[in-house]
Coordinates of C-alpha atoms in Angstrom, one line a residue:
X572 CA -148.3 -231.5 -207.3
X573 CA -148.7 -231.7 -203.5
X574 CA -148.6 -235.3 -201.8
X575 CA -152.9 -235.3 -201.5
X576 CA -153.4 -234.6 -205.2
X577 CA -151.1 -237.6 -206.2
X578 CA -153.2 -239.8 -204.9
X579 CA -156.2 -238.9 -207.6
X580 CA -153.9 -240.2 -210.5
X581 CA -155.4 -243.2 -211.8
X582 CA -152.6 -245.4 -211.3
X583 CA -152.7 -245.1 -207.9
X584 CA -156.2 -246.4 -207.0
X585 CA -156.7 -247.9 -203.7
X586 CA -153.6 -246.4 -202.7
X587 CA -154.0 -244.9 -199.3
X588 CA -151.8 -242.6 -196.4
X589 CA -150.9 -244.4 -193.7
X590 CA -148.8 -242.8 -191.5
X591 CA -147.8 -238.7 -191.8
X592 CA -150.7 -237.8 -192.7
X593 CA -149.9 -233.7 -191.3
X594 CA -147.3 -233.7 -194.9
X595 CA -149.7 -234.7 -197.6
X596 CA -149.3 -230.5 -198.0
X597 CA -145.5 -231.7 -198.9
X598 CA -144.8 -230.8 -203.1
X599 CA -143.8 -233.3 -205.5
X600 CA -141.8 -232.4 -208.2
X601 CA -139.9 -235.6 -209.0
X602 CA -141.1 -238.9 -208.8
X603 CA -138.5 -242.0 -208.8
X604 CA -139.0 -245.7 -208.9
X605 CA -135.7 -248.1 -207.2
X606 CA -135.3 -251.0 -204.9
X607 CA -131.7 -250.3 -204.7
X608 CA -129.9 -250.7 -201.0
X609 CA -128.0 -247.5 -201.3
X610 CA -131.0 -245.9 -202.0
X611 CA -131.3 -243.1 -200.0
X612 CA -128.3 -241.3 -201.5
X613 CA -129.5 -241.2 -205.0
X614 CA -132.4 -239.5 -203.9
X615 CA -133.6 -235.9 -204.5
X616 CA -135.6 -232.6 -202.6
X617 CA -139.1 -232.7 -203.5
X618 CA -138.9 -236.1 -204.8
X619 CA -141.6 -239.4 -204.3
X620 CA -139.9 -242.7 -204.2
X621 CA -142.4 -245.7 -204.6
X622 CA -140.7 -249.3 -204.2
X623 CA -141.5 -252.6 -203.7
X624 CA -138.9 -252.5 -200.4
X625 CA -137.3 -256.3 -202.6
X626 CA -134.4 -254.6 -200.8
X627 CA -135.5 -254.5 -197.0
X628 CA -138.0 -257.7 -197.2
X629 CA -135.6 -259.6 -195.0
X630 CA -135.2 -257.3 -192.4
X631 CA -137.7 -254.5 -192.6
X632 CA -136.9 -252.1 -190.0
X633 CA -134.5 -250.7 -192.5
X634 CA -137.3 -248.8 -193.6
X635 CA -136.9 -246.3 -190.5
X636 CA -133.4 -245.1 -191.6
X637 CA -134.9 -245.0 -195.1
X638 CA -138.2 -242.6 -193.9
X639 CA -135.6 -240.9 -191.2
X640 CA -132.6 -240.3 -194.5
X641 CA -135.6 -239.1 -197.0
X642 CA -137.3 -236.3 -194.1
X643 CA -134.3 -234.9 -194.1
X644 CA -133.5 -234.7 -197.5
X645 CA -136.5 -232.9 -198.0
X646 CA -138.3 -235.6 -200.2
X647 CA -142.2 -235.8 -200.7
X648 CA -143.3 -238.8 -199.6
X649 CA -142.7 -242.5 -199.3
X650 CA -145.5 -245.3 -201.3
X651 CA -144.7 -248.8 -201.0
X652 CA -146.3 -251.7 -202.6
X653 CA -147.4 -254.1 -199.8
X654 CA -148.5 -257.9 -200.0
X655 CA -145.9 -258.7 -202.9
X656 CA -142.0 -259.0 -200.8
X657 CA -143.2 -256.9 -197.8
X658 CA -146.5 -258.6 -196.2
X659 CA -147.2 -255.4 -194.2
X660 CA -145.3 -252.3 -192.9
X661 CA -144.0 -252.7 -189.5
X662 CA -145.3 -250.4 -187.1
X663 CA -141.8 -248.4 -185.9
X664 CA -141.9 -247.0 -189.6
X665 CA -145.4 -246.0 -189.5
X666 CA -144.5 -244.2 -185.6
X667 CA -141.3 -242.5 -187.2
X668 CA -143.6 -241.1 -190.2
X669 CA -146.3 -239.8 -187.9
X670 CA -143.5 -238.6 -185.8
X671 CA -141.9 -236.7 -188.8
X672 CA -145.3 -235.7 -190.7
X673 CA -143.4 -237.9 -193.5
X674 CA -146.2 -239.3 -195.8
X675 CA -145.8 -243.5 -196.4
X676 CA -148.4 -244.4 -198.7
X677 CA -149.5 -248.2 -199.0
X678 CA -149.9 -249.0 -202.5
X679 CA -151.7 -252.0 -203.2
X680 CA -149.9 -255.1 -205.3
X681 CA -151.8 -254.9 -208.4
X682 CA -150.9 -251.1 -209.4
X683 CA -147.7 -251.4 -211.7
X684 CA -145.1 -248.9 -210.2
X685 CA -143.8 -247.8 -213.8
X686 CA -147.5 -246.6 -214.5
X687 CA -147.6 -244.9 -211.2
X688 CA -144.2 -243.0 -212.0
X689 CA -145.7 -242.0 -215.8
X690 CA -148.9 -241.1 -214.7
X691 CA -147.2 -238.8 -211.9
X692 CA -144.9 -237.2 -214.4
X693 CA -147.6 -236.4 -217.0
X694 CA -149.7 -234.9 -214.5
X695 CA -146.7 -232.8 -213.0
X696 CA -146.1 -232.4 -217.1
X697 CA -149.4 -230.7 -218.1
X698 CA -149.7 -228.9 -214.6
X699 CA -146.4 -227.1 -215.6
X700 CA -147.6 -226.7 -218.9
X701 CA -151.0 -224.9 -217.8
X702 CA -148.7 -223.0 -215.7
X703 CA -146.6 -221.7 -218.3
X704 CA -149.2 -221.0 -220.5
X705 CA -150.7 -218.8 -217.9
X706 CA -147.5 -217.3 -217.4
X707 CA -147.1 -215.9 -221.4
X708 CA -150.6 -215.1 -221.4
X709 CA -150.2 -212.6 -218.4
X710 CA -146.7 -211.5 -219.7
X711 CA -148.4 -210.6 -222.6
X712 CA -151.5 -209.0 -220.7
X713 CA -149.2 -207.1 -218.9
X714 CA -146.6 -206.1 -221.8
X715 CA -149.8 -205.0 -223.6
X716 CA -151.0 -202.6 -220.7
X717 CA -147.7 -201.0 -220.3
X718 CA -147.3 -200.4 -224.6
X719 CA -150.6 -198.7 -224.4
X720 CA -149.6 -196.1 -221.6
X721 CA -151.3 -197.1 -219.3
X722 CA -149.1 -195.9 -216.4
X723 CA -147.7 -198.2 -213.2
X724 CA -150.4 -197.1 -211.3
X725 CA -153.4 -198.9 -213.7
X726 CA -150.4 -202.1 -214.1
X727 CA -150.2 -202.3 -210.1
X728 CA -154.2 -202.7 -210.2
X729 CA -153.9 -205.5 -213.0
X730 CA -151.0 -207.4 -210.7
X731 CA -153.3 -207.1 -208.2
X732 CA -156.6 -208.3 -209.6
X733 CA -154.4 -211.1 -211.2
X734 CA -152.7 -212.6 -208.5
X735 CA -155.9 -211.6 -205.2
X736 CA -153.5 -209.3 -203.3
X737 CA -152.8 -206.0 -203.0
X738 CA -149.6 -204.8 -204.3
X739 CA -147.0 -201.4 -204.0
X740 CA -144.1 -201.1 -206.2
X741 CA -141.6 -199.2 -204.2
X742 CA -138.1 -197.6 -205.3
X743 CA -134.5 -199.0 -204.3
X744 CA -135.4 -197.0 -200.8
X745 CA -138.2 -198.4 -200.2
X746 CA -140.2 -194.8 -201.0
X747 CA -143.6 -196.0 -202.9
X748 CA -144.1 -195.4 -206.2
X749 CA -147.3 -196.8 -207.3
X750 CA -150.1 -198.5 -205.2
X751 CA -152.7 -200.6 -206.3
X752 CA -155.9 -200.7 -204.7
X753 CA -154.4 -200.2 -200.4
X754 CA -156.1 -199.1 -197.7
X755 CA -155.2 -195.3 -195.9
X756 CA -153.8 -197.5 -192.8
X757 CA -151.9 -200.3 -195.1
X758 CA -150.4 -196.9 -197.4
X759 CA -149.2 -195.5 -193.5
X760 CA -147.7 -198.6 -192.3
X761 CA -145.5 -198.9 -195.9
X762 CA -144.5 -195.4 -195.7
X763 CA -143.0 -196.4 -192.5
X764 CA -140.5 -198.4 -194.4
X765 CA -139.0 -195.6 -196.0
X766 CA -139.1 -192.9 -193.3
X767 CA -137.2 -195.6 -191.0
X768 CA -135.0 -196.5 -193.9
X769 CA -136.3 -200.4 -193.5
X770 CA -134.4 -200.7 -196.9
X771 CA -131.2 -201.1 -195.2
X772 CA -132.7 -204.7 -193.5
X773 CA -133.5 -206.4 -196.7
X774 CA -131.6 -209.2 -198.1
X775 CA -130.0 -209.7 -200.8
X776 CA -131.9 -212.4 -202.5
X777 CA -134.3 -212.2 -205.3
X778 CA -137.4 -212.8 -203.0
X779 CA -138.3 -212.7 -199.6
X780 CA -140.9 -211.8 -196.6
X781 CA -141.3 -210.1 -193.0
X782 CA -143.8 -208.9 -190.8
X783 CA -144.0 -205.6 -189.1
X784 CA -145.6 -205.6 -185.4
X785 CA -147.4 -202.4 -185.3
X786 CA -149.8 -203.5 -188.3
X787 CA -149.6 -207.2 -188.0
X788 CA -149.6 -207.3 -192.1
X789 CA -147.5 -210.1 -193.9
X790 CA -145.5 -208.6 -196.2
X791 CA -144.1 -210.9 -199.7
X792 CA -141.2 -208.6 -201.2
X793 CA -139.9 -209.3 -205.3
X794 CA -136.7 -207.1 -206.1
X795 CA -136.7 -205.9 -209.3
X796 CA -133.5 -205.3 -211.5
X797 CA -132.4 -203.2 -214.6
X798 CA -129.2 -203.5 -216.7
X799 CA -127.4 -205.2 -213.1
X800 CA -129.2 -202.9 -210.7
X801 CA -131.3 -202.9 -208.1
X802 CA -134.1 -200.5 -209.2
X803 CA -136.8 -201.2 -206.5
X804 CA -139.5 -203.6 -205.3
X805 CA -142.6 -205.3 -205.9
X806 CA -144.2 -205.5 -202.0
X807 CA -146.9 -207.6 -202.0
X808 CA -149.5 -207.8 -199.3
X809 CA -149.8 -210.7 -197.8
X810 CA -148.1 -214.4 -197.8
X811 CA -146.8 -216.0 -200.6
X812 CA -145.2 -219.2 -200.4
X813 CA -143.1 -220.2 -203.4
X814 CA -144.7 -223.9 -203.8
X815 CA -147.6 -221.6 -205.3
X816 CA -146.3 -221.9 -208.7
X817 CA -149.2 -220.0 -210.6
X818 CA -148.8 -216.9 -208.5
X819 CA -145.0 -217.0 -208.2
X820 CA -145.1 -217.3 -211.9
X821 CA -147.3 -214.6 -212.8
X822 CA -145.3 -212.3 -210.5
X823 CA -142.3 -212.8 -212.1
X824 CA -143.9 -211.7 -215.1
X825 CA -145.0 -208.8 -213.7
X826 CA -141.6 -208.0 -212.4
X827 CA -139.9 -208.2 -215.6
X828 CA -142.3 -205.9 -217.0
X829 CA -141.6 -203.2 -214.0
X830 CA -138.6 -203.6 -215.5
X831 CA -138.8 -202.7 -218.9
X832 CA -141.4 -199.9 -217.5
X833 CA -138.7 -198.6 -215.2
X834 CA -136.1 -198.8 -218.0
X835 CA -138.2 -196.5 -220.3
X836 CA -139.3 -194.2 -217.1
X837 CA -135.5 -193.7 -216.4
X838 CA -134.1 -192.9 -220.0
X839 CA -137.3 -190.4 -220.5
X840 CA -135.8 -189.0 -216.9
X841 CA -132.7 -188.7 -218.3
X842 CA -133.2 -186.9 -221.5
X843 CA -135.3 -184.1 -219.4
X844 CA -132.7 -184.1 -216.9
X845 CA -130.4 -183.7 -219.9
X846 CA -132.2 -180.9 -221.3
X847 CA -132.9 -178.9 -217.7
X848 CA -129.2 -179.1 -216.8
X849 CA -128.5 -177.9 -220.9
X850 CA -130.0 -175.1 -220.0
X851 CA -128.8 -174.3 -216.5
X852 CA -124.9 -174.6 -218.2
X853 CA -126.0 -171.7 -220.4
X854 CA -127.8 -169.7 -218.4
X855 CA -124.6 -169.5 -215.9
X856 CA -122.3 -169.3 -219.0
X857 CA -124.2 -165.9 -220.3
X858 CA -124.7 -168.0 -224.1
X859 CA -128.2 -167.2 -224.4
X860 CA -128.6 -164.1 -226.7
X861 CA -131.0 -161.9 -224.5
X862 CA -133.3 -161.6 -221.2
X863 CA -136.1 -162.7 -222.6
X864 CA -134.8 -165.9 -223.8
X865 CA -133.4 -166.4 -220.7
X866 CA -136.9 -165.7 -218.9
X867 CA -138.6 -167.8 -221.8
X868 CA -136.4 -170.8 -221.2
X869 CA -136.6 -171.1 -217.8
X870 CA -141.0 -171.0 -217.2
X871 CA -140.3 -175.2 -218.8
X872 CA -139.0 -175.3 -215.6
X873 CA -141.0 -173.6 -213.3
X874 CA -139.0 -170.8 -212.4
X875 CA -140.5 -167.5 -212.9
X876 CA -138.4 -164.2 -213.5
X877 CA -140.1 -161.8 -210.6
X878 CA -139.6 -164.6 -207.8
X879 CA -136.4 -164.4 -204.9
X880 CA -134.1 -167.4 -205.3
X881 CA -130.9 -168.8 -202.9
X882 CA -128.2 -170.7 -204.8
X883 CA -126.0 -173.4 -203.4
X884 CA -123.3 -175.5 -204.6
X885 CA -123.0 -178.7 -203.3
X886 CA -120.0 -181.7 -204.0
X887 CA -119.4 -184.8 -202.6
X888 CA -116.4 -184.8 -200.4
X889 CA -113.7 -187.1 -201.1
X890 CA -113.0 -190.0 -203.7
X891 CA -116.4 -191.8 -203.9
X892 CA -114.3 -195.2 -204.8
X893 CA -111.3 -197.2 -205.7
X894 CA -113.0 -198.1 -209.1
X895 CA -113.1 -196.6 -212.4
X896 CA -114.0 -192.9 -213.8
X897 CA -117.3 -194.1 -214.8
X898 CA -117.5 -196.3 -211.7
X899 CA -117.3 -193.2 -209.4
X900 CA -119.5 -190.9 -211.4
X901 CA -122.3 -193.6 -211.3
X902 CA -121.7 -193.7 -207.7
X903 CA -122.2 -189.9 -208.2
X904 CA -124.8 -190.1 -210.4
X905 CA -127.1 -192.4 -207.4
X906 CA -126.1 -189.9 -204.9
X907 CA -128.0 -186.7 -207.3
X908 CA -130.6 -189.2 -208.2
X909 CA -131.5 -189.6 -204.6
X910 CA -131.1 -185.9 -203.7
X911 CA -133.4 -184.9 -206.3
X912 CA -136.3 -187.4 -205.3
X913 CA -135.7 -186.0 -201.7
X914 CA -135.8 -182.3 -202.8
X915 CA -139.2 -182.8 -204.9
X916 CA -140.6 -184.5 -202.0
X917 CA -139.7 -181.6 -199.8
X918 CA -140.3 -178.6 -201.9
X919 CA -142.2 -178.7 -204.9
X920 CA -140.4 -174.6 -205.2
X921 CA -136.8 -176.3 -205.1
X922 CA -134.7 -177.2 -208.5
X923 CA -131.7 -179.1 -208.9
X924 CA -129.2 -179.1 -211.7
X925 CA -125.5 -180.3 -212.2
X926 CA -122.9 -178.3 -213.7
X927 CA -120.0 -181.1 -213.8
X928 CA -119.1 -183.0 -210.6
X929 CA -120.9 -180.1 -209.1
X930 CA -125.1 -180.1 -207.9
X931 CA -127.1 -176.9 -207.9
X932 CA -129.9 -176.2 -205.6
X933 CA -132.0 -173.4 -206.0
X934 CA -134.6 -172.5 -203.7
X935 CA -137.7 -170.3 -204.3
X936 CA -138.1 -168.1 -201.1
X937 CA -140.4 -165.4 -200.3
X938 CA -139.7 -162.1 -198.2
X939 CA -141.6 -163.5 -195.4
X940 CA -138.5 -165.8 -194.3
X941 CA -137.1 -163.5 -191.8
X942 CA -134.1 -165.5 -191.5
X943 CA -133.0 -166.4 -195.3
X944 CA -129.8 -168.1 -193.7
X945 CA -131.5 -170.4 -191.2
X946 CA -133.8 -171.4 -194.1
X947 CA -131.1 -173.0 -196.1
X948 CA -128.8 -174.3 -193.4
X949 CA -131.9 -176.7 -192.3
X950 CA -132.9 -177.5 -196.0
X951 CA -129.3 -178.5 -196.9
X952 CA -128.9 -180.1 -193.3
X953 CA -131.6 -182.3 -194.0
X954 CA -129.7 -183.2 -197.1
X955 CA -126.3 -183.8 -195.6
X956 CA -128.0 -186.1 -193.0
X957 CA -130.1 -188.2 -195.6
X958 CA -126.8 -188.9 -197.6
X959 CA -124.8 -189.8 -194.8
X960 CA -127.9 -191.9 -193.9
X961 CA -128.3 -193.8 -197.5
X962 CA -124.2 -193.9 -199.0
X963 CA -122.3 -193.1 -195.6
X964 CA -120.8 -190.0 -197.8
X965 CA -120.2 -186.8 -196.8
X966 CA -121.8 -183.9 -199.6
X967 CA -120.6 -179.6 -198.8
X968 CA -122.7 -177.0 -199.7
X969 CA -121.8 -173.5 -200.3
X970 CA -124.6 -170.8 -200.6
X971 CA -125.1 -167.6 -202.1
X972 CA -127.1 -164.5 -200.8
X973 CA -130.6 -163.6 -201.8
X974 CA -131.0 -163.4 -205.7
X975 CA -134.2 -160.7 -206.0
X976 CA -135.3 -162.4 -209.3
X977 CA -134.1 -164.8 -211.9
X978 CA -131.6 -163.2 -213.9
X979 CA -129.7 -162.9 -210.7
X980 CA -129.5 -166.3 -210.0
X981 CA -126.5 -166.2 -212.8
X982 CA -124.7 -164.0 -209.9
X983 CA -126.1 -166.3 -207.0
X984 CA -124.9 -169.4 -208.7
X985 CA -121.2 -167.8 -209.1
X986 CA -120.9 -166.6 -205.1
X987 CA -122.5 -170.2 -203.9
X988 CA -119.5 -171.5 -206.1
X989 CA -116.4 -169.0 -204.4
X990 CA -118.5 -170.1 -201.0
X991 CA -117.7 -173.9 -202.0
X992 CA -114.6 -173.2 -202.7
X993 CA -113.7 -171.4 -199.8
X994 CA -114.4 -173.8 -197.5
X995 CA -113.0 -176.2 -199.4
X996 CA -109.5 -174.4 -199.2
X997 CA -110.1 -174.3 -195.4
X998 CA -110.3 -178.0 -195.3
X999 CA -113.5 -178.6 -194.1
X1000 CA -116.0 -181.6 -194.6
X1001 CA -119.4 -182.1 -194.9
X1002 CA -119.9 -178.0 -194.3
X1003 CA -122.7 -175.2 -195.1
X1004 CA -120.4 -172.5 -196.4
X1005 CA -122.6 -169.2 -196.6
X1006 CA -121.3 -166.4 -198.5
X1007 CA -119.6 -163.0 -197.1
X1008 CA -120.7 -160.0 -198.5
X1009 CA -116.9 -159.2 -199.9
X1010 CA -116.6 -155.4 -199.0
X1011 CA -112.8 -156.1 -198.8
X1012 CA -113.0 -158.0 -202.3
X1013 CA -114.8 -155.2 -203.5
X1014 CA -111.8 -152.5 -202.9
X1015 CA -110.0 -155.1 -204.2
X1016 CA -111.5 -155.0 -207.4
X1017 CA -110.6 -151.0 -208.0
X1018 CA -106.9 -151.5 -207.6
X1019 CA -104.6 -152.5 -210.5
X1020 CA -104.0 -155.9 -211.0
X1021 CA -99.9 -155.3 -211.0
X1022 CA -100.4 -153.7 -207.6
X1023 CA -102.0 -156.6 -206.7
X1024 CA -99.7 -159.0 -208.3
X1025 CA -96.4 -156.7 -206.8
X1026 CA -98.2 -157.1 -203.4
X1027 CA -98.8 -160.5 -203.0
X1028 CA -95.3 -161.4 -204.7
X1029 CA -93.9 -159.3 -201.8
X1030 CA -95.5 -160.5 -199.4
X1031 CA -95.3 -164.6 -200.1
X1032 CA -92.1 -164.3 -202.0
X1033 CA -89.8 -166.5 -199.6
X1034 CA -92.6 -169.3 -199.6
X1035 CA -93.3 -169.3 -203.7
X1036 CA -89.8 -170.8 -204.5
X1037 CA -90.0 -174.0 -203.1
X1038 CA -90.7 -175.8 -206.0
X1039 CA -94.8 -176.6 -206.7
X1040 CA -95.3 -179.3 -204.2
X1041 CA -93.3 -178.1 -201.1
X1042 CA -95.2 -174.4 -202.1
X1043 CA -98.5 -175.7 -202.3
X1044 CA -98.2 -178.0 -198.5
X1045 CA -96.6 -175.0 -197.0
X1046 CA -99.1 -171.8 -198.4
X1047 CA -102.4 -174.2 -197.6
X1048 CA -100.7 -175.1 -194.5
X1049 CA -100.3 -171.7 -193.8
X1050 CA -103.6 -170.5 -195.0
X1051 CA -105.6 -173.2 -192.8
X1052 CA -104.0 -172.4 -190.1
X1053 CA -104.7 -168.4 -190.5
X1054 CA -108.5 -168.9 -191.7
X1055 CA -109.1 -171.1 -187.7
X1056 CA -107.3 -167.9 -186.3
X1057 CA -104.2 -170.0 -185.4
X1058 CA -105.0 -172.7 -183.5
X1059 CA -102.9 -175.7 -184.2
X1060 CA -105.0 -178.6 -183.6
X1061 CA -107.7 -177.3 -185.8
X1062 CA -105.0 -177.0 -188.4
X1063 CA -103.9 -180.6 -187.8
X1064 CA -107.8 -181.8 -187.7
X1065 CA -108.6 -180.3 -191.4
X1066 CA -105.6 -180.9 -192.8
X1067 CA -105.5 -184.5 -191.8
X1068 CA -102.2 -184.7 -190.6
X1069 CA -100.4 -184.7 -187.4
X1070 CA -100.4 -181.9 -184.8
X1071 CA -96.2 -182.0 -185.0
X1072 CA -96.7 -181.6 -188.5
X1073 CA -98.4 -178.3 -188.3
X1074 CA -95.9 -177.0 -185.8
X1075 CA -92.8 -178.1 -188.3
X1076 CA -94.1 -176.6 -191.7
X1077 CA -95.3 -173.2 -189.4
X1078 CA -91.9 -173.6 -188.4
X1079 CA -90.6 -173.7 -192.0
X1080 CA -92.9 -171.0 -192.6
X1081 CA -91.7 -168.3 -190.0
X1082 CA -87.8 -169.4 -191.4
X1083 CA -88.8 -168.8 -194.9
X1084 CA -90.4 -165.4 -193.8
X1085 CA -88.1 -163.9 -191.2
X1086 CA -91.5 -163.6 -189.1
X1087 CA -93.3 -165.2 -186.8
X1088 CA -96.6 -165.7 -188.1
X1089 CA -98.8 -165.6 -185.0
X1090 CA -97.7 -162.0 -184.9
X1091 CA -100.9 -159.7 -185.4
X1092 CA -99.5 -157.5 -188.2
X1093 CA -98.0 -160.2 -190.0
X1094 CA -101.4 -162.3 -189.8
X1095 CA -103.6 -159.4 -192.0
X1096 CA -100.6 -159.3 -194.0
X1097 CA -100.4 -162.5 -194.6
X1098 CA -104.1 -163.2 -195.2
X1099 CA -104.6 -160.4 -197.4
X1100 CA -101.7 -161.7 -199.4
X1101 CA -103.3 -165.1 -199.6
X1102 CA -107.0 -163.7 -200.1
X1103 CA -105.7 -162.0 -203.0
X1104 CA -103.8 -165.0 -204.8
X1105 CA -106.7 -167.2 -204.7
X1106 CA -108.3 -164.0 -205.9
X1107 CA -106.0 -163.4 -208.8
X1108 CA -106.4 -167.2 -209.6
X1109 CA -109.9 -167.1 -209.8
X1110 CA -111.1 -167.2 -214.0
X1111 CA -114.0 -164.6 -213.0
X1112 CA -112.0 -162.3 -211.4
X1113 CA -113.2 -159.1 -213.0
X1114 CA -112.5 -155.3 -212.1
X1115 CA -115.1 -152.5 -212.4
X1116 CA -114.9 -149.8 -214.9

């Protein structure tokens, strides 16, 4: 109850405000009855004290620290019974509650102050009540809508019409996902939100509000949870204030059923996400029996067999964090989440999968692109910069040719992968590694894999008897340092290590060789050699018949 509505229970007839009449707005929710001296510190937020001041009658003016102690405690209001030990109410306390907007009440001596303190509490009693009520009535209103299938578009209306105000559930990014009845300018100045990631602003509490200056709109924001998470919010237009306990109330109803909608959203998600990376796996893997299956398969998923595809192969870089296996692959998990959201958003003719720690993008393109390259480099570049934006990460791409029609995208899937990798061995980060056409790899493939294996033997022979950690620092020492055509501080940046570093394992390099490695016949030697073992390493190395 608010301080003006007290006043209409029975007990208190004749009652009147006398001083602070700006707080009568003030909410009670506790109402206590004492005439102890110590008083003030038993005393509680939100709380009424009525008393018959037996304690102050011989020096009233105690009653300023008492109004002064209960403002800023954050209590209701003040009703004392005049004309029994107090004659009147001296007129500094009536100054300090004007002064404070603090409501003192005069109660008049024949009202009994324990049926003023009843009466208050049954009222506050049944109003709580009538709240509740309300509350399991629209829970159930709501729970009803959402068991039906109605969608979170038609519950967003029903919030709305419930509670007056227009409302917007948005995703943990602050990207809308279902309006109820907003205006084209209102739906403008919410997208704002997302595209300038307003997200990042909000606080972490269960419920909260802002403004935004270029609308002048009052924005009330609910966060709502699943299973410990934050799965988005419920943005509600306009000004709530939480002493509105009908509204507040029906909106957390409405939140917890977002949640149990969002819940049965995301494990639907997941089971077609399931199923669409099921078949990616063995489409790449070659275990569907024929073409046509293949081609059959893949229309559930919009891709059609006569259409041009590029492939790329994307990874987060690094160790995601200090936790657990499953800790870091839900970390992973948020990261492809996001992506795919973005991707849709840009390209309805873009598909994601996962193949392991690995995500897959495969873009539709037509011959038109002239410039097939530049086309994916800003795609994925948008990517990279949205991920560094959102989980300060860093996410690699490599990316295959041009796959002229579906059943090449096996093909395009395999080269975006060897791109991935080799940019990986060069020790990059955050990179968009195309692939080479491998004319080289390709005479490769026609000589004998002994010749091969006798070559590179020969060649790295001094280096591969190290034992396995001083062989692996010193060949991808060497190997950086040939792939950024020798400079040393490159090296050093990509490796992650000091410049003198670099120099001493080169060093270690040319004594384990005989030669200097800077020397131009020794570098194509030596590159070659090293081209080939990661060749020969490689589980789909194949020769041609």
């Amino acid at each position: 109850m608010k301080v003006k509505n007290v006043l209409d229970v029975p007990a208190l007839s004749g009652s009147r405000v006398i001083a602070g009449v700006t707080g009568i707005d003030r909410e009670v929710l506790h109402v206590n009855m004492m005439d102890a001296p110590d008083i003030a510190r038993f005393l509680k937020q939100d709380e009424m004290l009525v008393t018959t001041a037996y304690h102050v009658r011989k020096n009233p003016a105690e009653l300023v620290d008492l109004v002064r102690h209960m403002d800023s405690q954050g209590c209701a209001a003040l009703g004392i019974k005049t004309k029994r030990f107090l004659q009147e109410i001296p007129g500094e306390v009536l100054g300090e509650g004007d002064s404070l907007g603090f409501p003192i009440i005069e109660i008049p001596a024949d009202n009994s102050l324990g049926d003023i303190v009843n009466e208050i509490l049954s009222s506050i009693l049944d109003r709580r009540t009538n709240e509740l009520k309300e509350a399991l009535e629209t829970h159930k209103r709501f729970t009803d809508h959402v068991m039906r299938g109605k969608g979170m578009e038609g519950l967003m209306r029903n919030i709305a019409e419930t509670i007056d105000h227009p409302v917007v559930l948005l995703d943990p990014y602050a990207k809308p996902i279902a309006y109820s009845n907003v205006s084209t300018r209102l739906k403008k100045g919410i997208g704002e939100l997302y595209f300038k990631d307003f997200s990042a602003y909000f606080p972490d509490t269960p419920f909260f509000s802002f403004s935004i200056v270029s609308d002048r709109e009052c924005y009330s924001v609910f966060v709502v949870h699943t299973h410990e998470k934050r799965a988005g919010y419920l943005l509600v237009m306009g000004e709530l204030h939480p002493t509105d306990h009908g509204k507040m109330l029906t909106i957390e109803q409405a939140v917890n059923v977002i949640s149990f909608e969002l819940v049965k959203e995301n494990a639907l998600k997941q089971y077609s996400k399931r199923v669409k990376n099921d078949f990616f796996f063995h489409f790449t893997e070659g275990l569907y029996h024929s073409d046509d299956e293949v081609v059959s398969r893949a229309k559930e998923f919009s891709l059609q067999r006569e259409a041009n595809y590029i492939c790329a192969a994307g990874k987060v870089d690094g160790s995601l964090a200090e936790g657990s296996y499953t800790q870091n692959q839900r970390a992973i998990d948020a990261i492809y989440e996001y992506m795919e959201d973005e991707v849709i958003r840009l390209s309805s003719s873009t598909h994601l999968f996962t193949k392991g720690d690995l995500c897959v993008l495969i873009f539709e393109v037509k011959d038109t692109v002239e410039n097939i390259n530049a086309y994916a480099r800003s795609s994925l570049g948008l990517v990279q910069k949205k991920i560094e934006q959102r989980f300060q990460r860093s996410l690699s791409f490599g990316v295959s040719n041009i796959a002229r029609g579906l059943l090449q995208v096996k093909n395009a899937f395999k080269e975006a992968e060897r791109a991935m990798k080799t940019g990986t061995l060069a020790g990059k980060h955050g990179f968009i590694q195309l692939y080479q056409t491998k004319d080289i790899e390709e005479l490769l493939r026609i000589i004998p894999r002994e010749d091969l294996q006798e070559f590179c033997a020969h060649s790295l022979k001094p280096l591969l008897s190290r034992g396995m950690d001083k062989e692996e620092t010193l060949l991808q020492t060497l190997f950086v340092f040939l792939e950024t055509h020798c400079q040393i501080s490159e090296t050093a940046k990509r490796l992650y290590v000091h410049r003198n570093t670099v120099v001493y394992r080169l060093e270690k390099c040319e004594e384990l060789l005989g030669e200097r490695v800077s020397d131009s016949e020794v570098t194509i030697r030596l590159r070659l050699a090293l081209r080939i073992r990661h060749l020969l390493e490689a589980p789909e190395f194949s020769y041609y018949d």
